[in-house]
Coordinates of C-alpha atoms in Angstrom, one line a residue:
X1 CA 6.1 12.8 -3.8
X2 CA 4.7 13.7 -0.3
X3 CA 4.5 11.5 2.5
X4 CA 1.2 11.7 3.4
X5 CA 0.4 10.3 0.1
X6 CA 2.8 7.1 1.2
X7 CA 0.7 7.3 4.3
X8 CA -2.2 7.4 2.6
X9 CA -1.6 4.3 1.0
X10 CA -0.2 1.8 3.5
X11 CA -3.3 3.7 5.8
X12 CA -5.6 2.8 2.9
X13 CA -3.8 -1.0 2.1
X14 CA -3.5 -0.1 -1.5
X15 CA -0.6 -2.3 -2.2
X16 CA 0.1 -1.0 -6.3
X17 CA -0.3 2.3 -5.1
X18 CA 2.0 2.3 -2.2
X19 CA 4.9 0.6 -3.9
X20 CA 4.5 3.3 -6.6
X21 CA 4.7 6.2 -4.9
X22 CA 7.6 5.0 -2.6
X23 CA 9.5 4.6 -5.6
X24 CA 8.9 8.1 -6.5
X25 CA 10.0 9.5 -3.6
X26 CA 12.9 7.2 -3.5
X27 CA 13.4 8.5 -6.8
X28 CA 13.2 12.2 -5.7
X29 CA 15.4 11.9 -2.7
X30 CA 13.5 11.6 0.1
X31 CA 15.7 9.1 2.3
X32 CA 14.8 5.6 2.9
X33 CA 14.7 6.2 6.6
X34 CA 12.1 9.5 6.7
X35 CA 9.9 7.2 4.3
X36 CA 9.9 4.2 7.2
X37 CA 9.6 6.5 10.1
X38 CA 7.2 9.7 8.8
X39 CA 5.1 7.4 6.9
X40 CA 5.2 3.8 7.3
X41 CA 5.5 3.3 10.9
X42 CA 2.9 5.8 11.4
X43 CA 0.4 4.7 9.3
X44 CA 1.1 0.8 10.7
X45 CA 0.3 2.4 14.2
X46 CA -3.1 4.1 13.2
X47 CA -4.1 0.5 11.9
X48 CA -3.2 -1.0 14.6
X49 CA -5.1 1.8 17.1
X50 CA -8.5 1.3 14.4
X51 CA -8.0 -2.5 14.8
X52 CA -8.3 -2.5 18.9
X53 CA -10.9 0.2 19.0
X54 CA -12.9 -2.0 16.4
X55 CA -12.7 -0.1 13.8
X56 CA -11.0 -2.3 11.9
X57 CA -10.9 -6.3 11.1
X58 CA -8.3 -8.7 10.8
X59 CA -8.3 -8.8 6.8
X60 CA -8.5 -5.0 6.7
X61 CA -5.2 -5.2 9.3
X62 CA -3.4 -8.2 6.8
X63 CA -4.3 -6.1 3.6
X64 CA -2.8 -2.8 5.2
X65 CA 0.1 -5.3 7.0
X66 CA 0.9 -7.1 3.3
X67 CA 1.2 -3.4 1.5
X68 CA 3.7 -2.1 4.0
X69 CA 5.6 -5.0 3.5
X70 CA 5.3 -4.1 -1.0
X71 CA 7.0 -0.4 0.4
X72 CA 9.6 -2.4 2.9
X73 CA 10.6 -4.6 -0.4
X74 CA 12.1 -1.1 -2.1
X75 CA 13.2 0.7 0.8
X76 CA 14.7 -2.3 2.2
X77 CA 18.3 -2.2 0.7
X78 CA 18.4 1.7 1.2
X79 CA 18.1 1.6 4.7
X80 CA 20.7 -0.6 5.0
X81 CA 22.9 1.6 2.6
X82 CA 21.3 4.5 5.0
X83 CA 22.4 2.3 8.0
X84 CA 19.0 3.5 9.9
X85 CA 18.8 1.4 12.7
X86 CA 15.8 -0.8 13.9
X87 CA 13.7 -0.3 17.1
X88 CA 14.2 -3.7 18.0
X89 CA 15.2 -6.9 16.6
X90 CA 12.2 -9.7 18.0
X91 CA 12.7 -13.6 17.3
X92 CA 9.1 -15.1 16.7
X93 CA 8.0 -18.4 15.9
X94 CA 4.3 -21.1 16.9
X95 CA 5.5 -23.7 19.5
X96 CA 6.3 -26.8 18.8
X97 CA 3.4 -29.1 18.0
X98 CA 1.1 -26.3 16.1
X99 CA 1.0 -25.5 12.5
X100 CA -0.8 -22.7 12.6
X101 CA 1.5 -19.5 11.2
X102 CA -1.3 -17.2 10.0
X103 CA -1.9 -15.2 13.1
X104 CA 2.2 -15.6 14.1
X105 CA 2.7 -14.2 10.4
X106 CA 0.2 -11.3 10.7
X107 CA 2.1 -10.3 13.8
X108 CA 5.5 -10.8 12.6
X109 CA 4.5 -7.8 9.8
X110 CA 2.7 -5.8 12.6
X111 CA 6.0 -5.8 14.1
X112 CA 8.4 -4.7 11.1
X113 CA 5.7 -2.3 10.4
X114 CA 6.6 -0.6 13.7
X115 CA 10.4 -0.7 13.1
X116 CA 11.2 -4.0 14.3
X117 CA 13.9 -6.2 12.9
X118 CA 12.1 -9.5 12.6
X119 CA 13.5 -13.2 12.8
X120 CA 10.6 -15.5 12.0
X121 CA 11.5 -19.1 12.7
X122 CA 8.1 -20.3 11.2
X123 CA 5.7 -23.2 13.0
X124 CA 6.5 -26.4 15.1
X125 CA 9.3 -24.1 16.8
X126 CA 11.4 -26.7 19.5
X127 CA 12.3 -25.1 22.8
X128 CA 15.9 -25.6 21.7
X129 CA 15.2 -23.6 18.4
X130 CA 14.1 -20.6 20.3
X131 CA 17.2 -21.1 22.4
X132 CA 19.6 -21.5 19.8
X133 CA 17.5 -18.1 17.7
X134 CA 18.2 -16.3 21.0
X135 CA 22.0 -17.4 21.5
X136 CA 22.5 -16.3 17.7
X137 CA 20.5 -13.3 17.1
X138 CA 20.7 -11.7 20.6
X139 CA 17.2 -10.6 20.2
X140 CA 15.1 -7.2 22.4
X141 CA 12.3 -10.0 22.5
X142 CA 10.9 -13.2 21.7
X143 CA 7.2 -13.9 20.7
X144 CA 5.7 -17.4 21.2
X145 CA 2.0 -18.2 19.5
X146 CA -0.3 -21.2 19.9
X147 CA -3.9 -21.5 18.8
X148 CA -4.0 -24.7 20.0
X149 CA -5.0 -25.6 23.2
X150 CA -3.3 -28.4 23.7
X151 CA 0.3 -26.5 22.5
X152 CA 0.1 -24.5 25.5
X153 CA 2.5 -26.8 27.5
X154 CA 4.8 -26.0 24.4
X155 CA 5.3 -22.4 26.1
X156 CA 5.8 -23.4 29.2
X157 CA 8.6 -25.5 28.5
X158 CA 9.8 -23.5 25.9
X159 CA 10.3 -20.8 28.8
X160 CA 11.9 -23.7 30.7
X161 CA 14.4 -24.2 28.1
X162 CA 15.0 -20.4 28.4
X163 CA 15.6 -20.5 32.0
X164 CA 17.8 -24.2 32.0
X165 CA 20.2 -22.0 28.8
X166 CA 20.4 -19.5 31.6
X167 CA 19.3 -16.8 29.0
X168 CA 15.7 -15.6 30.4
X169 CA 17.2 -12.7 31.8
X170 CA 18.4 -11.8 28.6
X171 CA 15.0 -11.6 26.5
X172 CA 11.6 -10.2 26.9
X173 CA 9.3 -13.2 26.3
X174 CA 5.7 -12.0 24.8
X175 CA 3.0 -14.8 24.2
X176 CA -0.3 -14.7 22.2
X177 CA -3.0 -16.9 20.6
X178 CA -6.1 -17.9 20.7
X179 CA -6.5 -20.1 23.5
X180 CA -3.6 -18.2 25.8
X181 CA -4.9 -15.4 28.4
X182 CA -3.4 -12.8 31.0
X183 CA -3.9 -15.4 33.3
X184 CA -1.8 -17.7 31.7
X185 CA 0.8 -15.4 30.8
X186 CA 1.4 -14.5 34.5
X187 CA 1.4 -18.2 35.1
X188 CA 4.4 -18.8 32.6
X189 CA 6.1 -15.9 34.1
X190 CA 6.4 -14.5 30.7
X191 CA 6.4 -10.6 30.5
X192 CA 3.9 -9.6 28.3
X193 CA 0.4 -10.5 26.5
X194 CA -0.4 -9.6 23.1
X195 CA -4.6 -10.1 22.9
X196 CA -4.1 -10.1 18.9
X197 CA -1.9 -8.9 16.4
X198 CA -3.3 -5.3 16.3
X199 CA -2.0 -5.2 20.4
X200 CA 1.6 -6.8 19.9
X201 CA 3.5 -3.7 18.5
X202 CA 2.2 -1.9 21.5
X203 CA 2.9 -4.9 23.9
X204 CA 6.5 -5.1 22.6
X205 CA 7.1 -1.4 22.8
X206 CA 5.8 -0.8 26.1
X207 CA 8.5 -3.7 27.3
X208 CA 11.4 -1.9 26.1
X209 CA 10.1 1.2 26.8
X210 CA 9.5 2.7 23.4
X211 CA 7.0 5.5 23.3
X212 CA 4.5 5.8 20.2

């Protein structure tokens, strides 16, 4: 079973199809770690590329995003038999005050399509939560969403929090939603800006200077 064909499928969001053939090549010995990094990951960056050059739309993204994570289900276990290390482990989570998880979700598989280790800690995240995530986990970075408007204070003392633990120096802090901007990124002092979830794997990498 060829990888382009396992390409071909996450590419294509053809979620039966993708599981199947990654079993078969599972099956016929192709290790778990060439399947994530020669096909998966590549084919979760072309989607992302389509999506900001508008070639693509958020349900396209989420179908593509959703069959990835059908492959990740099998190959899963094998890479940590295979021990094949992550890219980056990211701690993600909506602020505190905002239910809203579909966008922080669709991001959150954006990023373990590009190799990221992810640690979601849902909606209505507390600044202490994020804290006590980044104490445990010792994450690359941490994403905040909103799509509220009125949440927006939520970030800024959520990156307050991060500064009174005395662990902002420790993190990369990336922020997105709906209602946040550059402007207010810069404003927050955070380090990065993801416009949507097509932009965050790129966002992230570019922090920790990851190329691809």
């Amino acid at each position: 079973m060829s990888l382009e064909t396992i390409y071909d499928a996450v590419l294509n969001g053809k979620m039966k199809e993708a599981k199947v053939v990654t079993q078969a090549a599972v099956d016929a010995g192709v290790a778990a770690g060439d399947i994530l990094h020669k096909a998966c990951i590549p084919a979760m960056t072309e989607v992302g590329r389509q999506f900001e050059i508008g070639e693509r739309f958020v349900p396209e993204m989420l179908i593509a995003a959703r069959t990835m994570s059908g492959a990740l289900e099998i190959l899963r276990p094998l890479l940590i038999e295979e021990e094949v290390e992550t890219v980056g482990k990211v701690v993600i989570g909506t602020v505190v005050g905002d239910l809203h998880d579909i966008g922080k979700n669709l991001v959150a598989m954006m990023l373990e399509g590009a190799g990221f280790e992810i640690i979601d800690l849902g909606n209505d995240v507390s600044p202490e939560k994020f804290v006590a995530a980044i104490e445990e986990h010792k994450p690359d970075v941490v994403c905040m969403s909103t799509l509220l408007t009125t949440t927006m204070a939520s970030i800024s003392k959520t990156m307050d929090a991060l500064y009174r633990a005395e662990i902002r120096d420790e993190v990369k802090v990336v922020i997105g939603g709906a209602p946040v901007t550059q402007e207010f990124a810069d404003k927050v002092k955070a380090d990065g800006f993801a416009a949507d979830a097509g932009s965050a794997p790129r966002v992230v990498k570019a922090l920790l200077g990851i190329s691809g």
